[in-house]
Amino acid sequence: MKLVTAIIQPEKLDEVREALIAAEITRITVSRVTGHGRQEGESIYRGQKVVPNLIPKVRLDIACNDEYVDITVKTIIKTAKTGKIGDGKIFITPLERCIRIRTEETGGQAI
Ligand SMILES: Nc1ncnc2c1ncn2[C@@H]1O[C@H](COP(=O)(O)OP(=O)(O)OP(=O)(O)O)[C@@H](O)[C@H]1O
Ligand SMILES: [Mg+2]
């Protein structure tokens, strides 16, 4: 199991979600977050390092079985990418355990 975490532009949320559902990725957590990536251009002003502004982004968390990781990543890239800076990022981390509270099923069954 993996946890696919994507940070995307808020205006891409609906399009990304629609495409994920069309690809049968139907379970998702969406959070409104802020952040900044690497600094574009000059980050020194009058000899001081400038602290970048926090920019609103949307965070998607999708826990899935290993065989769904590629389609999840591909779908997010296809819909969230504009080619401009700030398109976002995808992080993939191993997921150790998952438990469905209602049934107490665990692992891939519970996802
Ligand atoms: N290394 C990181 N760790 C945690 N969050 C990150 C990291 N890189 C990016 N983010 C998050 O993703 C958002 C979008 O990042 P962004 O797309 O600007 O990345 P970037 O590395 O600056 O690439 P680009 O050059 O395309 O702008 C940031 O606002 C931040 O919330
Ligand atoms: Mg950036």
Coordinates of N, CA and C and ligand atoms in Angstrom, one line a residue:
M1 N 0.8 -1.2 0.0 CA 0.0 0.0 0.0 C 0.9 1.2 0.0
K2 N 0.4 2.3 -0.6 CA 1.1 3.5 -0.7 C 0.2 4.7 -0.3
L3 N 0.7 5.8 0.2 CA 0.0 7.0 0.3 C 0.5 8.0 -0.7
V4 N -0.4 8.3 -1.6 CA 0.0 9.3 -2.6 C -0.5 10.7 -2.2
T5 N 0.4 11.6 -1.9 CA 0.0 12.9 -1.5 C 0.4 13.9 -2.6
A6 N -0.6 14.7 -3.1 CA -0.3 15.6 -4.1 C -0.7 17.0 -3.7
I7 N 0.2 18.0 -4.0 CA -0.1 19.4 -3.7 C -0.4 20.0 -5.1
I8 N -1.6 20.5 -5.3 CA -2.0 21.0 -6.6 C -2.5 22.5 -6.5
Q9 N -2.7 23.1 -7.6 CA -3.3 24.4 -7.7 C -4.8 24.2 -7.4
P10 N -5.4 25.1 -6.5 CA -6.8 24.9 -6.1 C -7.7 24.9 -7.3
E11 N -7.5 25.7 -8.4 CA -8.4 25.7 -9.5 C -8.4 24.4 -10.3
K12 N -7.4 23.5 -10.0 CA -7.4 22.2 -10.7 C -8.2 21.1 -10.0
L13 N -8.6 21.5 -8.8 CA -9.2 20.4 -7.9 C -10.4 19.6 -8.6
D14 N -11.3 20.4 -9.2 CA -12.5 19.7 -9.8 C -12.1 18.8 -10.9
E15 N -11.2 19.3 -11.8 CA -10.8 18.5 -13.0 C -10.0 17.3 -12.5
V16 N -9.1 17.4 -11.5 CA -8.4 16.3 -11.1 C -9.3 15.2 -10.4
R17 N -10.2 15.7 -9.6 CA -11.1 14.8 -9.0 C -12.0 14.0 -10.0
E18 N -12.5 14.7 -11.0 CA -13.3 14.1 -12.0 C -12.5 13.0 -12.7
A19 N -11.3 13.3 -13.1 CA -10.5 12.4 -13.8 C -10.1 11.2 -12.9
L20 N -9.9 11.4 -11.6 CA -9.6 10.3 -10.7 C -10.8 9.4 -10.6
I21 N -11.9 10.0 -10.5 CA -13.2 9.1 -10.4 C -13.4 8.3 -11.7
A22 N -13.1 9.0 -12.8 CA -13.3 8.3 -14.1 C -12.3 7.1 -14.2
A23 N -11.1 7.2 -13.5 CA -10.1 6.2 -13.5 C -10.3 5.2 -12.3
E24 N -11.5 5.3 -11.7 CA -11.9 4.5 -10.6 C -11.1 4.6 -9.3
I25 N -10.5 5.8 -9.1 CA -9.9 6.2 -7.9 C -10.9 7.0 -7.2
T26 N -11.6 6.4 -6.2 CA -12.8 7.1 -5.7 C -12.7 7.5 -4.2
R27 N -11.5 7.2 -3.6 CA -11.4 7.5 -2.2 C -10.3 8.6 -2.1
I28 N -10.6 9.6 -1.4 CA -9.7 10.8 -1.4 C -9.9 11.6 -0.2
T29 N -8.9 12.2 0.3 CA -9.0 13.3 1.3 C -8.5 14.6 0.7
V30 N -9.3 15.7 0.9 CA -8.9 16.9 0.3 C -8.7 18.0 1.4
S31 N -7.6 18.6 1.4 CA -7.4 19.7 2.4 C -6.9 21.0 1.7
R32 N -7.4 22.1 2.3 CA -6.9 23.4 1.9 C -5.7 23.7 2.7
V33 N -4.6 23.9 2.0 CA -3.3 24.1 2.7 C -2.6 25.4 2.2
T34 N -1.6 25.8 2.8 CA -0.7 26.8 2.2 C 0.7 26.3 2.2
G35 N 1.5 26.9 1.3 CA 2.9 26.5 1.3 C 3.7 27.3 0.3
H36 N 5.0 27.0 0.2 CA 5.8 27.5 -0.9 C 6.8 26.5 -1.4
G37 N 7.1 26.6 -2.6 CA 8.1 25.7 -3.2 C 9.4 26.4 -3.3
R38 N 10.3 26.1 -4.2 CA 11.5 26.8 -4.3 C 11.3 28.2 -4.8
Q39 N 12.2 29.1 -4.4 CA 12.0 30.5 -4.8 C 12.4 30.7 -6.2
E40 N 11.5 31.4 -6.9 CA 11.8 31.8 -8.3 C 12.4 33.1 -8.2
G41 N 13.4 33.3 -9.1 CA 14.0 34.7 -9.2 C 14.8 35.1 -7.9
E42 N 14.8 36.4 -7.7 CA 15.6 36.9 -6.6 C 14.9 36.7 -5.2
S43 N 15.6 36.1 -4.3 CA 15.0 36.0 -2.9 C 15.9 36.8 -1.9
I44 N 16.7 37.6 -2.4 CA 17.5 38.5 -1.5 C 17.0 40.0 -1.8
Y45 N 16.6 40.7 -0.8 CA 16.1 42.1 -0.9 C 16.9 42.9 0.0
R46 N 17.6 43.9 -0.5 CA 18.5 44.8 0.4 C 19.4 43.9 1.3
G47 N 20.0 42.9 0.7 CA 20.9 42.1 1.5 C 20.3 41.1 2.5
Q48 N 18.9 41.1 2.5 CA 18.3 40.2 3.5 C 17.6 39.1 2.7
K49 N 17.6 37.9 3.2 CA 16.8 36.8 2.6 C 15.3 37.1 2.9
V50 N 14.5 37.0 1.8 CA 13.1 37.3 1.9 C 12.4 36.0 2.3
V51 N 11.5 36.1 3.3 CA 10.7 34.9 3.6 C 9.5 34.9 2.6
P52 N 9.4 33.8 1.8 CA 8.3 33.8 0.8 C 6.9 33.8 1.4
N53 N 6.0 34.3 0.6 CA 4.6 34.3 1.0 C 4.1 32.9 0.9
L54 N 3.1 32.6 1.8 CA 2.4 31.3 1.8 C 1.3 31.4 0.7
I55 N 1.3 30.4 -0.2 CA 0.3 30.5 -1.3 C -0.7 29.3 -1.1
P56 N -2.0 29.7 -1.2 CA -3.0 28.6 -1.1 C -2.8 27.5 -2.1
K57 N -2.9 26.3 -1.6 CA -2.8 25.1 -2.5 C -3.9 24.1 -2.0
V58 N -4.1 23.1 -2.7 CA -4.9 22.0 -2.3 C -4.1 20.7 -2.1
R59 N -4.3 20.0 -1.1 CA -3.6 18.8 -0.8 C -4.5 17.6 -1.0
L60 N -4.1 16.6 -1.8 CA -4.9 15.4 -1.9 C -4.1 14.3 -1.3
D61 N -4.8 13.5 -0.5 CA -4.2 12.3 0.1 C -5.0 11.1 -0.4
I62 N -4.3 10.2 -1.1 CA -5.0 9.0 -1.6 C -4.2 7.8 -1.2
A63 N -4.8 7.0 -0.4 CA -4.2 5.7 0.0 C -4.7 4.6 -1.0
C64 N -3.7 3.9 -1.5 CA -4.1 2.9 -2.5 C -3.2 1.7 -2.5
N65 N -3.7 0.6 -3.1 CA -2.9 -0.6 -3.2 C -1.9 -0.3 -4.3
D66 N -0.7 -1.0 -4.2 CA 0.4 -0.7 -5.1 C 0.1 -0.6 -6.6
E67 N -0.8 -1.5 -7.0 CA -1.1 -1.5 -8.5 C -1.9 -0.3 -9.0
Y68 N -2.4 0.5 -8.0 CA -3.1 1.7 -8.4 C -2.3 3.0 -8.4
V69 N -1.0 2.9 -8.0 CA -0.2 4.1 -7.8 C 0.1 4.7 -9.1
D70 N 0.4 4.0 -10.1 CA 0.8 4.5 -11.4 C -0.4 5.3 -12.1
I71 N -1.6 4.7 -12.1 CA -2.7 5.4 -12.7 C -3.1 6.6 -11.9
T72 N -2.9 6.6 -10.6 CA -3.2 7.7 -9.7 C -2.3 8.9 -10.1
V73 N -1.0 8.6 -10.2 CA 0.0 9.6 -10.5 C -0.2 10.1 -11.9
K74 N -0.4 9.2 -12.8 CA -0.6 9.7 -14.2 C -1.8 10.6 -14.4
T75 N -2.9 10.2 -13.7 CA -4.1 11.0 -13.8 C -3.9 12.4 -13.2
I76 N -3.2 12.5 -12.1 CA -3.0 13.8 -11.4 C -2.1 14.6 -12.3
I77 N -1.1 14.0 -12.9 CA -0.2 14.8 -13.8 C -1.0 15.3 -15.0
K78 N -1.7 14.4 -15.6 CA -2.4 14.8 -16.8 C -3.4 15.9 -16.6
T79 N -4.0 16.0 -15.4 CA -5.0 17.1 -15.2 C -4.5 18.3 -14.5
A80 N -3.4 18.1 -13.7 CA -2.9 19.3 -12.9 C -1.8 20.0 -13.5
K81 N -1.2 19.5 -14.6 CA 0.0 20.1 -15.2 C -0.4 21.2 -16.2
T82 N 0.2 22.4 -16.0 CA 0.1 23.4 -17.0 C 1.4 23.7 -17.6
G83 N 2.5 23.3 -17.0 CA 3.8 23.5 -17.4 C 4.4 24.8 -16.8
K84 N 3.6 25.5 -16.0 CA 4.1 26.8 -15.4 C 4.6 26.5 -14.0
I85 N 5.4 27.4 -13.5 CA 5.9 27.2 -12.1 C 4.7 27.1 -11.1
G86 N 4.9 26.3 -10.1 CA 3.8 26.2 -9.1 C 2.8 25.2 -9.4
D87 N 2.9 24.4 -10.4 CA 2.0 23.3 -10.7 C 1.8 22.3 -9.5
G88 N 2.8 22.2 -8.7 CA 2.6 21.3 -7.5 C 3.6 20.1 -7.5
K89 N 3.3 19.2 -6.7 CA 4.2 18.1 -6.4 C 3.4 16.9 -6.0
I90 N 4.0 15.7 -6.2 CA 3.4 14.5 -5.7 C 4.5 13.7 -4.9
F91 N 4.0 13.3 -3.7 CA 4.9 12.5 -2.8 C 4.3 11.2 -2.6
I92 N 5.1 10.1 -2.7 CA 4.6 8.8 -2.6 C 5.3 8.1 -1.4
T93 N 4.6 7.7 -0.4 CA 5.2 7.1 0.8 C 4.6 5.7 1.0
P94 N 5.4 4.8 1.6 CA 4.9 3.5 1.9 C 3.9 3.6 3.0
L95 N 2.8 2.8 2.9 CA 1.8 2.9 3.9 C 1.7 1.6 4.7
E96 N 2.0 1.6 5.9 CA 2.2 0.4 6.7 C 0.8 -0.3 7.1
R97 N -0.1 0.5 7.5 CA -1.4 -0.1 8.0 C -2.6 0.7 7.6
C98 N -3.7 0.0 7.4 CA -4.9 0.7 7.1 C -6.0 -0.1 7.8
I99 N -6.9 0.5 8.4 CA -8.0 -0.2 9.1 C -9.3 0.5 8.8
R100 N -10.3 -0.3 8.3 CA -11.6 0.3 8.2 C -12.3 0.2 9.5
I101 N -12.7 1.3 10.1 CA -13.2 1.3 11.5 C -14.5 0.5 11.6
R102 N -15.4 0.6 10.6 CA -16.7 -0.1 10.7 C -16.5 -1.6 10.9
T103 N -15.7 -2.2 10.0 CA -15.6 -3.7 9.9 C -14.3 -4.2 10.6
E104 N -13.4 -3.4 10.9 CA -12.1 -3.8 11.4 C -11.3 -4.5 10.4
E105 N -11.7 -4.5 9.1 CA -10.8 -5.1 8.1 C -9.5 -4.3 8.1
T106 N -8.5 -5.0 7.6 CA -7.2 -4.3 7.6 C -6.5 -4.5 6.2
G107 N -5.5 -3.7 6.0 CA -4.6 -3.8 4.8 C -5.4 -3.5 3.6
G108 N -4.9 -4.1 2.5 CA -5.5 -3.8 1.1 C -7.0 -4.0 1.0
Q109 N -7.5 -4.9 1.8 CA -9.0 -5.1 1.9 C -9.7 -3.8 2.4
A110 N -9.1 -3.2 3.3 CA -9.7 -2.0 4.0 C -9.6 -0.8 3.1
I111 N -8.7 -0.7 2.2 CA -8.5 0.5 1.4 C -9.6 0.7 0.5
Ligands
LIG1 N1 9.9 19.9 -0.8 C1 8.7 20.2 -0.4 N2 8.3 19.9 0.8 C2 7.0 20.2 1.2 N3 6.1 20.8 0.4 C3 6.5 21.1 -0.8 C4 7.8 20.9 -1.3 N4 7.9 21.4 -2.6 C5 6.7 21.9 -2.8 N5 5.9 21.8 -1.8 C6 4.5 22.2 -1.7 O1 4.0 22.2 -3.1 C7 3.5 23.5 -3.4 C8 3.8 23.7 -4.9 O2 5.1 23.6 -5.1 P1 5.8 24.1 -6.4 O3 4.9 23.5 -7.5 O4 5.9 25.6 -6.4 O5 7.2 23.4 -6.4 P2 8.6 23.9 -6.9 O6 9.6 22.9 -6.5 O7 8.8 25.3 -6.6 O8 8.4 23.7 -8.5 P3 8.1 24.8 -9.6 O9 9.5 25.2 -10.1 O10 7.3 24.1 -10.7 O11 7.3 25.9 -9.0 C9 4.2 24.4 -2.5 O12 3.4 25.6 -2.3 C10 4.3 23.6 -1.2 O13 3.1 23.7 -0.5
MG2 MG 7.5 26.9 -7.2

